[in-house]
C-alpha positions as YAML, in Angstrom:
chain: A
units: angstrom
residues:
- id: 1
  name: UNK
  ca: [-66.96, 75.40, -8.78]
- id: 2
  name: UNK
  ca: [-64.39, 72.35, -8.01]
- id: 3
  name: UNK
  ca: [-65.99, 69.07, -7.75]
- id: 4
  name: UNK
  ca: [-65.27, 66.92, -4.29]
- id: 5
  name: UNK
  ca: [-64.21, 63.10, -4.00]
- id: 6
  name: UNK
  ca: [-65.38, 61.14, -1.27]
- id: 7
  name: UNK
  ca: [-62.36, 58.95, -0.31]
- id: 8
  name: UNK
  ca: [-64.66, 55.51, 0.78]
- id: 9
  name: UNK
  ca: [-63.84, 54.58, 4.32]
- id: 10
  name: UNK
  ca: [-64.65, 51.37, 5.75]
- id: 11
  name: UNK
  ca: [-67.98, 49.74, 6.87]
- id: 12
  name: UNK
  ca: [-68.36, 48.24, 10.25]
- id: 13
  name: UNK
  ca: [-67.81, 44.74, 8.77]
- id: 14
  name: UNK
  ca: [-67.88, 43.39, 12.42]
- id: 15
  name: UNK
  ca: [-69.34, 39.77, 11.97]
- id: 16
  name: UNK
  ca: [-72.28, 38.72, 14.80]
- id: 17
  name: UNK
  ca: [-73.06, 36.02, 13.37]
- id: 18
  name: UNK
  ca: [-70.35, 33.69, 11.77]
- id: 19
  name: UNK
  ca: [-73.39, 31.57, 10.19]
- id: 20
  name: UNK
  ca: [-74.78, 33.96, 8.07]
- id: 21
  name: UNK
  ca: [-74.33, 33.47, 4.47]
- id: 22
  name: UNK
  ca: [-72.87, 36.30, 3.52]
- id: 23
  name: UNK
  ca: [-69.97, 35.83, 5.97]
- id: 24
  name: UNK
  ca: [-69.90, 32.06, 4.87]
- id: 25
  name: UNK
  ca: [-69.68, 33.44, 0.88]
- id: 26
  name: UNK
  ca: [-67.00, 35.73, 1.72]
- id: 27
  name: UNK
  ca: [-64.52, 32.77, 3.68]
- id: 28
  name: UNK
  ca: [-64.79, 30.64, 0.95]
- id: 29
  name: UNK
  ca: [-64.34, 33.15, -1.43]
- id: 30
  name: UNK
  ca: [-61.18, 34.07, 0.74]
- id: 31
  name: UNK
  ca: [-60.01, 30.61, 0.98]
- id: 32
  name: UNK
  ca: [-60.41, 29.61, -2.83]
- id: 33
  name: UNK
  ca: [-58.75, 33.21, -3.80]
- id: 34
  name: UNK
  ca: [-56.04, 31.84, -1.27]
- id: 35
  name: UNK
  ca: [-55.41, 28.68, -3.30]
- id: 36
  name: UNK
  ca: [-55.60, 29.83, -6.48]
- id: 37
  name: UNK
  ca: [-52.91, 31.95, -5.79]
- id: 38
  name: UNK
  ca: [-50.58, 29.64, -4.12]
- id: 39
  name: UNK
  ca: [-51.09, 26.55, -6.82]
- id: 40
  name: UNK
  ca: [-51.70, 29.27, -9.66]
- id: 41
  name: UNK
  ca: [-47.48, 30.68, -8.86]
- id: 42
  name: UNK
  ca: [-45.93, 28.38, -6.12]
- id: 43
  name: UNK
  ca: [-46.93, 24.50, -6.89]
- id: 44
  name: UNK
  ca: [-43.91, 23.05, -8.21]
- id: 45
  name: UNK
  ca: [-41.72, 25.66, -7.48]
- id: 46
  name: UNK
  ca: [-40.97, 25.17, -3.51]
- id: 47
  name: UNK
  ca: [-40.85, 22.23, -1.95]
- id: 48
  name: UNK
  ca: [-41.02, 23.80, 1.76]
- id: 49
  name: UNK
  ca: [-41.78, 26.87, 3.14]
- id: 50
  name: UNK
  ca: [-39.23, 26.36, 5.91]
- id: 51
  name: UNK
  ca: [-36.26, 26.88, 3.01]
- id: 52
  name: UNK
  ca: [-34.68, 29.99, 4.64]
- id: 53
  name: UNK
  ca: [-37.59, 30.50, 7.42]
- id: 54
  name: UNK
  ca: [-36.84, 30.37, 10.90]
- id: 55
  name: UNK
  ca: [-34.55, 27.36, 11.03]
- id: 56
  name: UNK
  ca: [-30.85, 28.06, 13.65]
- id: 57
  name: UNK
  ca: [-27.99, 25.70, 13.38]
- id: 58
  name: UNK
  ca: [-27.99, 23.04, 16.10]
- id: 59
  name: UNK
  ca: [-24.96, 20.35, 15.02]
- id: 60
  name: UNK
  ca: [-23.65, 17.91, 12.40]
- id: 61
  name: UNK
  ca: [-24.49, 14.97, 11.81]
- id: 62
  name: UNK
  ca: [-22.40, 12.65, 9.34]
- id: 63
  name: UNK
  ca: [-24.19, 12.09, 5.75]
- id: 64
  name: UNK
  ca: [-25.79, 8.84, 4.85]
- id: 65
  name: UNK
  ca: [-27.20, 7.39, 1.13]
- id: 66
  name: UNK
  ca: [-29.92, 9.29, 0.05]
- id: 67
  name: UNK
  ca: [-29.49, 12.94, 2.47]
- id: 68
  name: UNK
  ca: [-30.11, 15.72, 0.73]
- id: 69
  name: UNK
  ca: [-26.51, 16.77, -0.49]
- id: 70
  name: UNK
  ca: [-27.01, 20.79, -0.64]
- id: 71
  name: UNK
  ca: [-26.85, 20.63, 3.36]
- id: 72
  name: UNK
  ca: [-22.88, 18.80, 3.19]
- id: 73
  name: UNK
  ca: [-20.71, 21.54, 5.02]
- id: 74
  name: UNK
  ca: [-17.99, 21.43, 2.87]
- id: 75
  name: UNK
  ca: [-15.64, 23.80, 5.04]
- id: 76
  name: UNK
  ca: [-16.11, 20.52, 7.23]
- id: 77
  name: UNK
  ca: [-15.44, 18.15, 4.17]
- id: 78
  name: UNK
  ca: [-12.20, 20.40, 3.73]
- id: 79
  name: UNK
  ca: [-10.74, 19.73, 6.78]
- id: 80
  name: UNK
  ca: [-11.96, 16.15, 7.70]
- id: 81
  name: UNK
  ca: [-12.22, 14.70, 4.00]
- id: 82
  name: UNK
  ca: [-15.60, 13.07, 5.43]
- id: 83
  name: UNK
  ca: [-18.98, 14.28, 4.61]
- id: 84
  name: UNK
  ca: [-21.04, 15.99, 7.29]
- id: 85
  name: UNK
  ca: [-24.52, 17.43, 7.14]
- id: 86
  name: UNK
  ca: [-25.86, 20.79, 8.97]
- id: 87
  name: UNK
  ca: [-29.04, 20.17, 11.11]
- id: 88
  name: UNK
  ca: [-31.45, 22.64, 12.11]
- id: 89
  name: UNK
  ca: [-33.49, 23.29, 14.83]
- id: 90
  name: UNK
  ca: [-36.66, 24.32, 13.24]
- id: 91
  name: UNK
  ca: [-36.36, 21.57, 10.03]
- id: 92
  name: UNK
  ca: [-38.90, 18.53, 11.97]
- id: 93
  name: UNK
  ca: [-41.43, 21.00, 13.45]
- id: 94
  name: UNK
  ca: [-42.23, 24.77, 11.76]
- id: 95
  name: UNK
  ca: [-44.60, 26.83, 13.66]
- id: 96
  name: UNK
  ca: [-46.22, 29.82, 11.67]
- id: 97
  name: UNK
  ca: [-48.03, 32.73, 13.19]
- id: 98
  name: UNK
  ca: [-49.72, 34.77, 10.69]
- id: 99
  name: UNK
  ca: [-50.71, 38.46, 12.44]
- id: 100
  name: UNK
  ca: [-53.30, 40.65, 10.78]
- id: 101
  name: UNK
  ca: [-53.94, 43.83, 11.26]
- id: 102
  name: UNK
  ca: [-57.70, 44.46, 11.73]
- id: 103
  name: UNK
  ca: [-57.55, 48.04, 12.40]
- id: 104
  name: UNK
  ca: [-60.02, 50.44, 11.00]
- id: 105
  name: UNK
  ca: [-57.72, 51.94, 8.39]
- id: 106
  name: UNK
  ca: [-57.16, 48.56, 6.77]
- id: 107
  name: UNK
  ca: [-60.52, 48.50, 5.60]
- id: 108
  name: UNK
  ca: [-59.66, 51.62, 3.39]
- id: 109
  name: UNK
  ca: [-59.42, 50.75, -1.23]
- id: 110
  name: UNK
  ca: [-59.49, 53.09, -4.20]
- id: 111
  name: UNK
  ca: [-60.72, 50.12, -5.99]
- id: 112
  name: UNK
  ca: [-62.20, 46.43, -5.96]
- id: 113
  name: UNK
  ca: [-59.87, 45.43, -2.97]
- id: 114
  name: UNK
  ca: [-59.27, 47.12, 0.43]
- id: 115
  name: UNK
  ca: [-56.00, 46.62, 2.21]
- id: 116
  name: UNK
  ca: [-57.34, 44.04, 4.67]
- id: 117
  name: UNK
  ca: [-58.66, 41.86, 1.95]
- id: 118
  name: UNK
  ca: [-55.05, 42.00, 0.56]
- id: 119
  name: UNK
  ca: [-54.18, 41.28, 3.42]
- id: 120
  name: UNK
  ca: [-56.33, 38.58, 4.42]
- id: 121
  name: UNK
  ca: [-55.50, 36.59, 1.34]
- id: 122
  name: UNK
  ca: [-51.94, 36.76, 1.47]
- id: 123
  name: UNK
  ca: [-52.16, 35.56, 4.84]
- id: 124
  name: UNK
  ca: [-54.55, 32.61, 4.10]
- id: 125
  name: UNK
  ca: [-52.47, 31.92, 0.84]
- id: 126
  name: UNK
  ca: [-49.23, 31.63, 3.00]
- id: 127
  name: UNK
  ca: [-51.61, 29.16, 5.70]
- id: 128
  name: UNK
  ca: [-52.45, 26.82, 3.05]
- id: 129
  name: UNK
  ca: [-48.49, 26.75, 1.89]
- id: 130
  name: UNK
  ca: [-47.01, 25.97, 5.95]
- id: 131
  name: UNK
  ca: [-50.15, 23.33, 5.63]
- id: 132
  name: UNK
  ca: [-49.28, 21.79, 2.56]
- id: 133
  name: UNK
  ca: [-46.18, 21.09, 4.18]
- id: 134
  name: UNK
  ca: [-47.10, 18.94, 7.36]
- id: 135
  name: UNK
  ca: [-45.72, 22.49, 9.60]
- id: 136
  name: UNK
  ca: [-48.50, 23.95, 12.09]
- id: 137
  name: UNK
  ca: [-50.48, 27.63, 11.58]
- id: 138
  name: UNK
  ca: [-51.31, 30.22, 13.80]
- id: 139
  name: UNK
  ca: [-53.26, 33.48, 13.44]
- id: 140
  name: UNK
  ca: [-53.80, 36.63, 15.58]
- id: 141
  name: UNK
  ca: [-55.76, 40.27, 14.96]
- id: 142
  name: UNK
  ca: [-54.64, 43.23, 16.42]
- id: 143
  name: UNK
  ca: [-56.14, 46.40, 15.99]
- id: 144
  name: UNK
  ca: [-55.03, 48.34, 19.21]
- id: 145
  name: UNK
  ca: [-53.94, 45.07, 21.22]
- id: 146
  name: UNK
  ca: [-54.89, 41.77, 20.55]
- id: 147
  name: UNK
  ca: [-58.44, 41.46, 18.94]
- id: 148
  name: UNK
  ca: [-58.56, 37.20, 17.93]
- id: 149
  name: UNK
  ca: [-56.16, 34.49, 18.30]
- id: 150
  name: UNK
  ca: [-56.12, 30.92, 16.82]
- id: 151
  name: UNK
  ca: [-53.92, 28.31, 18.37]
- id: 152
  name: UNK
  ca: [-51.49, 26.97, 16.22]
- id: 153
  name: UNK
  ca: [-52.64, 23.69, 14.69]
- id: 154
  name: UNK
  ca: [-51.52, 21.84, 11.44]
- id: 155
  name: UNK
  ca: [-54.58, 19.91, 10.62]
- id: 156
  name: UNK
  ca: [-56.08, 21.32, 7.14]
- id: 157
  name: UNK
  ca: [-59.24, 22.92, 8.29]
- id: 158
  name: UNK
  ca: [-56.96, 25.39, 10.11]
- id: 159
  name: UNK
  ca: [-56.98, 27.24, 7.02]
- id: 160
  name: UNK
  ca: [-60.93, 27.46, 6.78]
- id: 161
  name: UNK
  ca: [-60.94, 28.14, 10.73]
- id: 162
  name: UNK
  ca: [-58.44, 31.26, 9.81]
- id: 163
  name: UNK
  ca: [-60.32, 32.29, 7.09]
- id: 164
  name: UNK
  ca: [-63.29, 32.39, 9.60]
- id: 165
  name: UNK
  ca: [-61.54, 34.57, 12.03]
- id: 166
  name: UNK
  ca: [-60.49, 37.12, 9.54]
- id: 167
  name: UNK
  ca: [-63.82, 37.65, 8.67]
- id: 168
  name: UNK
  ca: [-64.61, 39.18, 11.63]
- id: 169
  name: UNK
  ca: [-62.37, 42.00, 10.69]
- id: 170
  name: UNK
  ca: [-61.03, 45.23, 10.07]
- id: 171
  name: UNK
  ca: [-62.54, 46.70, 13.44]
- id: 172
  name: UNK
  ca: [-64.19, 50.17, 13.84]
- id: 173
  name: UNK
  ca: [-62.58, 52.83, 15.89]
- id: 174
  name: UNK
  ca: [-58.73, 53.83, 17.11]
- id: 175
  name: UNK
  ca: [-55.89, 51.64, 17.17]
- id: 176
  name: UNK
  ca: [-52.64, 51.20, 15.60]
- id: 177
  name: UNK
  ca: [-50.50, 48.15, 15.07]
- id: 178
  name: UNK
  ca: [-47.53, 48.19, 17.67]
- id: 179
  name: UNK
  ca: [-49.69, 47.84, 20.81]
- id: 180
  name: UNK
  ca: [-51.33, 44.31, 19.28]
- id: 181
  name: UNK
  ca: [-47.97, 43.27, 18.12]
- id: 182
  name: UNK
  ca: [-45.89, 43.75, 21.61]
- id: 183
  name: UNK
  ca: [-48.91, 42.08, 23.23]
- id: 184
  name: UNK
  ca: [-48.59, 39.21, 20.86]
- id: 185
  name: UNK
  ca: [-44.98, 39.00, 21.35]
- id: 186
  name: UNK
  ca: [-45.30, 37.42, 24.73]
- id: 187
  name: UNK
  ca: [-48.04, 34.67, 23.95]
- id: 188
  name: UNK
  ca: [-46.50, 32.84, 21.47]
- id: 189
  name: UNK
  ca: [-44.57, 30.73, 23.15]
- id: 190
  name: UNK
  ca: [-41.61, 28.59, 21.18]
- id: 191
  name: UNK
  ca: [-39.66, 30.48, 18.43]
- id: 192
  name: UNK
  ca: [-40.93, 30.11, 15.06]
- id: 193
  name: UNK
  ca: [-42.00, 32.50, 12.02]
- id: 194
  name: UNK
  ca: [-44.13, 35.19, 12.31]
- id: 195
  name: UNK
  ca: [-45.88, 36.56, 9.05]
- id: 196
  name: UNK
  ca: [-47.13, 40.09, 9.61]
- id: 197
  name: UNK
  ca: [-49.64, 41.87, 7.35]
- id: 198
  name: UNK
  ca: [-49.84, 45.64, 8.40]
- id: 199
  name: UNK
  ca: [-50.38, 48.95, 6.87]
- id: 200
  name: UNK
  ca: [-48.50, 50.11, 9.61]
- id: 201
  name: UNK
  ca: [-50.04, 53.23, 10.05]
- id: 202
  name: UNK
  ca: [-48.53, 53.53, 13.34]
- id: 203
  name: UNK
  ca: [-45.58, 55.53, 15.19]
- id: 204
  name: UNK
  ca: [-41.95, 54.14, 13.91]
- id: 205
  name: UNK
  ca: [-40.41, 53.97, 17.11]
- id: 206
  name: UNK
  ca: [-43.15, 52.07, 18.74]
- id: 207
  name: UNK
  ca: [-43.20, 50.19, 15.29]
- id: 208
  name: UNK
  ca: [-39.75, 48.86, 15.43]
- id: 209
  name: UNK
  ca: [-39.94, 48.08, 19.22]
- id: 210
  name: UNK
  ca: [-42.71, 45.66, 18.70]
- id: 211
  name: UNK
  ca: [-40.77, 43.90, 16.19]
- id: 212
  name: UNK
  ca: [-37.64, 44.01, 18.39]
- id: 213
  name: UNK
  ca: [-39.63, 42.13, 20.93]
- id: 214
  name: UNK
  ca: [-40.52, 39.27, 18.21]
- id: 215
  name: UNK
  ca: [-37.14, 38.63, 17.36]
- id: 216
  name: UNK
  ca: [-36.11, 38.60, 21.33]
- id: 217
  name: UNK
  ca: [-38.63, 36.41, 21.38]
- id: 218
  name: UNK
  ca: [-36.24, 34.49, 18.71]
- id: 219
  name: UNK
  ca: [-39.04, 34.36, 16.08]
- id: 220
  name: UNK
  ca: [-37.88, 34.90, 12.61]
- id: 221
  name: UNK
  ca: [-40.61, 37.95, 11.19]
- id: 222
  name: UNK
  ca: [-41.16, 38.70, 7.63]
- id: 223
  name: UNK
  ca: [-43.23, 42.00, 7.51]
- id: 224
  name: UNK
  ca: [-45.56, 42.26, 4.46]
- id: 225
  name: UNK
  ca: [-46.84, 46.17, 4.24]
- id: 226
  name: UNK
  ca: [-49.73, 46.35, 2.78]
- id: 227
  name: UNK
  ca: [-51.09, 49.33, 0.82]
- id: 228
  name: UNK
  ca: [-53.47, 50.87, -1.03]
- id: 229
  name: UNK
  ca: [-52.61, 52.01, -4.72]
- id: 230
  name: UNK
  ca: [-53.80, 55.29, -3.84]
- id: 231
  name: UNK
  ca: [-51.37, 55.69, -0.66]
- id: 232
  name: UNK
  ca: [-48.59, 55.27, -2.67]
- id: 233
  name: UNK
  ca: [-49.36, 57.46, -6.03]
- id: 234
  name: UNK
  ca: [-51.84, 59.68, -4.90]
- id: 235
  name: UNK
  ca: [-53.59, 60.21, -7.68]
- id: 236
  name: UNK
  ca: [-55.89, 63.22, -6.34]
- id: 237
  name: UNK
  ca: [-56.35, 65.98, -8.43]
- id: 238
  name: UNK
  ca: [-60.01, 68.05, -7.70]
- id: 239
  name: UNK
  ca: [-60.77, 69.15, -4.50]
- id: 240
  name: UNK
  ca: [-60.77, 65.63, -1.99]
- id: 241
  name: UNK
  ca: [-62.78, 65.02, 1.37]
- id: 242
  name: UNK
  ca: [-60.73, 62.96, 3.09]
- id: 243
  name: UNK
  ca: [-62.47, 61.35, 5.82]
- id: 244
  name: UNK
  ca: [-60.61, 60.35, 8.77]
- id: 245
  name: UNK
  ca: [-60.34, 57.04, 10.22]
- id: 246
  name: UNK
  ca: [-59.49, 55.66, 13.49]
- id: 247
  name: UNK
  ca: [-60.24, 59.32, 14.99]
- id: 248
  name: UNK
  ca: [-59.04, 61.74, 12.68]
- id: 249
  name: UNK
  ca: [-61.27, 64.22, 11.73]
- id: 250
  name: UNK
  ca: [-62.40, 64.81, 7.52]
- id: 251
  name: UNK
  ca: [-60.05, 66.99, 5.56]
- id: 252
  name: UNK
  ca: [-61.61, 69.02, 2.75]
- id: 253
  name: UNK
  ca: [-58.29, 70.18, 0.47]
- id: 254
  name: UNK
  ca: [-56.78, 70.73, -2.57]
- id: 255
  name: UNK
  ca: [-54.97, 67.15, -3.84]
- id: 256
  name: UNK
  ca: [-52.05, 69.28, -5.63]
- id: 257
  name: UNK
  ca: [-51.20, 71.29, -3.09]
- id: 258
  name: UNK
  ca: [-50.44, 68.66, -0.59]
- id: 259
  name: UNK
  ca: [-49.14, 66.19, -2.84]
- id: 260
  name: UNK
  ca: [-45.37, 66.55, -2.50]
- id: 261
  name: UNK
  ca: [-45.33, 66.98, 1.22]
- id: 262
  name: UNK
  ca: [-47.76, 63.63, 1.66]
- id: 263
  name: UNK
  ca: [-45.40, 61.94, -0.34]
- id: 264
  name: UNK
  ca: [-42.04, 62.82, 0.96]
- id: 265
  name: UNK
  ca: [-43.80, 61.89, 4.20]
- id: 266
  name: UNK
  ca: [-44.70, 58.52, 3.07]
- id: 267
  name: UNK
  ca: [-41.57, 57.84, 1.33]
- id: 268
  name: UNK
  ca: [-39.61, 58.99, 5.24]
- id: 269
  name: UNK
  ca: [-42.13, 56.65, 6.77]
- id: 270
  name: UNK
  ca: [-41.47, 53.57, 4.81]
- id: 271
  name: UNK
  ca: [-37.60, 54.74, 4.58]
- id: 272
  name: UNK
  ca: [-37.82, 54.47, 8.15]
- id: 273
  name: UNK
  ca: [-38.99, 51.40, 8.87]
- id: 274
  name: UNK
  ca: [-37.33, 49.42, 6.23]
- id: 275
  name: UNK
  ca: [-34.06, 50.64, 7.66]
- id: 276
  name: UNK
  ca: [-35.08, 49.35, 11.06]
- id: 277
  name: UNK
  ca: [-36.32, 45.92, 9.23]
- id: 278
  name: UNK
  ca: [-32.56, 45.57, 8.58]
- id: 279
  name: UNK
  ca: [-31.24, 46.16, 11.55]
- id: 280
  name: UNK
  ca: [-33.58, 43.86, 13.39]
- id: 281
  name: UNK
  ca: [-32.69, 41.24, 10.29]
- id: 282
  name: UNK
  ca: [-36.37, 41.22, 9.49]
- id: 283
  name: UNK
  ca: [-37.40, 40.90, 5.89]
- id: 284
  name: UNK
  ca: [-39.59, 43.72, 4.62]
- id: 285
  name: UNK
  ca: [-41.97, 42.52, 1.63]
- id: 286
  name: UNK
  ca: [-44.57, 45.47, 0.06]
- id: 287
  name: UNK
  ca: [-48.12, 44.57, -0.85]
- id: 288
  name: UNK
  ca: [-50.23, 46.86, -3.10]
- id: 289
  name: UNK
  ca: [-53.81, 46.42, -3.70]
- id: 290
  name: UNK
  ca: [-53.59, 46.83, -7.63]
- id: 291
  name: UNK
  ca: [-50.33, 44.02, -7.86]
- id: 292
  name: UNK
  ca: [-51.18, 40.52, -8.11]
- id: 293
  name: UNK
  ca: [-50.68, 39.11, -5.19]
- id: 294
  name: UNK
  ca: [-49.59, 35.83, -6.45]
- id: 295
  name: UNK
  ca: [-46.75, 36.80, -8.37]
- id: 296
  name: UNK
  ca: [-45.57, 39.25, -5.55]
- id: 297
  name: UNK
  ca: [-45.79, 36.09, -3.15]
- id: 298
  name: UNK
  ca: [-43.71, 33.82, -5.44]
- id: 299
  name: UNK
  ca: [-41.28, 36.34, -6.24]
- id: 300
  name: UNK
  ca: [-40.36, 36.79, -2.73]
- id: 301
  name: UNK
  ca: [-40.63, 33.25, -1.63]
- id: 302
  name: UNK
  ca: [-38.10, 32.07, -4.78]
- id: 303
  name: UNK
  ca: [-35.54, 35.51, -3.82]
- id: 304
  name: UNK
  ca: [-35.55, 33.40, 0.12]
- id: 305
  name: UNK
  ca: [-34.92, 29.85, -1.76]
- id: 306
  name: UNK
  ca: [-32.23, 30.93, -3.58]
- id: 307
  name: UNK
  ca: [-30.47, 32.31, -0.61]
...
């Protein structure tokens, strides 16, 4: 007789009460994991977050002693034999929305961390760098439309007050990502950069038309997917319950006879929308729960500095 695995689905970590200790433990646990993996990989290494992010040519202006001289245009210097620097819109003032997915299947591990503690770090860890820098944070939930919101701000308790909100999540019941994220789309007023941490679990097509309304909205995204080790390798062998979230029913099977169909499904899935993520010029970055999240951050932050 085949033995059955109980694939752990996620509590009901809906917070009443954001004074109890436990939920008070568990922010500055988030915030301190959050630091340690910004100064443990970035310190030194990047002087602002807003190299590459969300900044749009406005106009020259002519160079003067001490400018920074990587922003000369030379194809200007070429034809004028004078020394002209490129300004940006975005350079004096960067506004950072950082959108979580709190829907129920984020709260789904195969080990220490679930997908919306990943999640929730990597966002707080990319808070504390925009604050570090002087540039203003902003944070939203969706789990089937738009669960919390925090108004941008850029003083440094921000980063505790965002830790505070994600607490509150992932959410219990049905819900995907898209709805949340096209709702969002209209509220956040001037252009800046919107993080988004997402298992996307979610239709492609309405997927990619959220994200199309960001960048109308002129934001700059950078999509971080976040997923579980066991998504992506399925390691299932013995007969699996797989319980259903958001309002799928439980699946008794055999692992090995579904493997190579889940994964070819998978692999379409995140074919998909990484092919849309370059066509909308959005930057597609994959989280896993078993990477370190600190190194993953870095590398991607020192591939956009050396652009």
């Amino acid at each position: 007789m085949s033995s059955t695995n109980a694939i752990r689905a996620p509590s009901d970590t809906t917070v009443t009460n954001p004074l109890d200790p436990a939920v008070l433990s568990r922010i500055d646990r988030l915030e301190l994991e959050a630091r340690l993996a910004v100064e443990g990989y970035l310190a030194g290494k990047h002087r602002s977050p807003r190299q590459g992010l969300a900044v749009e040519f406005a106009q020259h202006r002519e160079y003067a002693p001490g400018d920074d001289v990587k922003h000369i245009d030379w194809a200007v210097y070429a034809r004028t034999k004078r020394y002209f620097l490129k300004q940006y819109e975005q350079e004096t003032n960067l506004v950072a929305w950082l959108v979580v997915d709190a829907s129920e299947s984020m709260g789904y591990g195969s080990g220490t961390r679930t997908k919306y503690d990943l999640a929730s770090t990597a966002a707080a860890a990319m808070a504390y760098l925009v604050l570090q820098q002087a540039d203003t944070v902003g944070l939203s939930l969706v789990a089937n439309g738009v669960r919390a919101v925090l108004r941008p701000s850029g003083q440094m308790n921000q980063l505790r007050e965002a830790c505070r909100v994600m607490s509150s999540g992932p959410f219990p019941g049905g819900g995907g990502i898209a709805r949340g994220v096209d709702e969002l789309a209209g509220r956040t007023g001037r252009r800046g950069v919107v993080f988004l941490f997402s298992d996307l679990l979610d239709d492609v097509p309405d997927i990619l038309a959220a994200l199309q309304h960001l960048r109308y909205q002129k934001h700059e995204v950078i999509l971080f997917h976040t997923l579980d080790t066991a998504e992506l390798d399925f390691p299932f062998r013995q007969t699996t319950l797989f319980r259903g979230l958001e309002g799928l029913p439980e699946i008794l099977t055999d692992p090995s006879g579904i493997r190579d169909s889940y994964l070819k499904a998978l692999h379409d899935h995140i074919d998909a929308i990484e092919t849309g993520c370059r066509r909308l010029e959005i930057d597609y970055v994959r989280l896993r729960t078993d990477a370190d999240l600190g190194h993953d951050l870095a590398a991607y932050l020192q591939k956009r500095h050396g652009r």
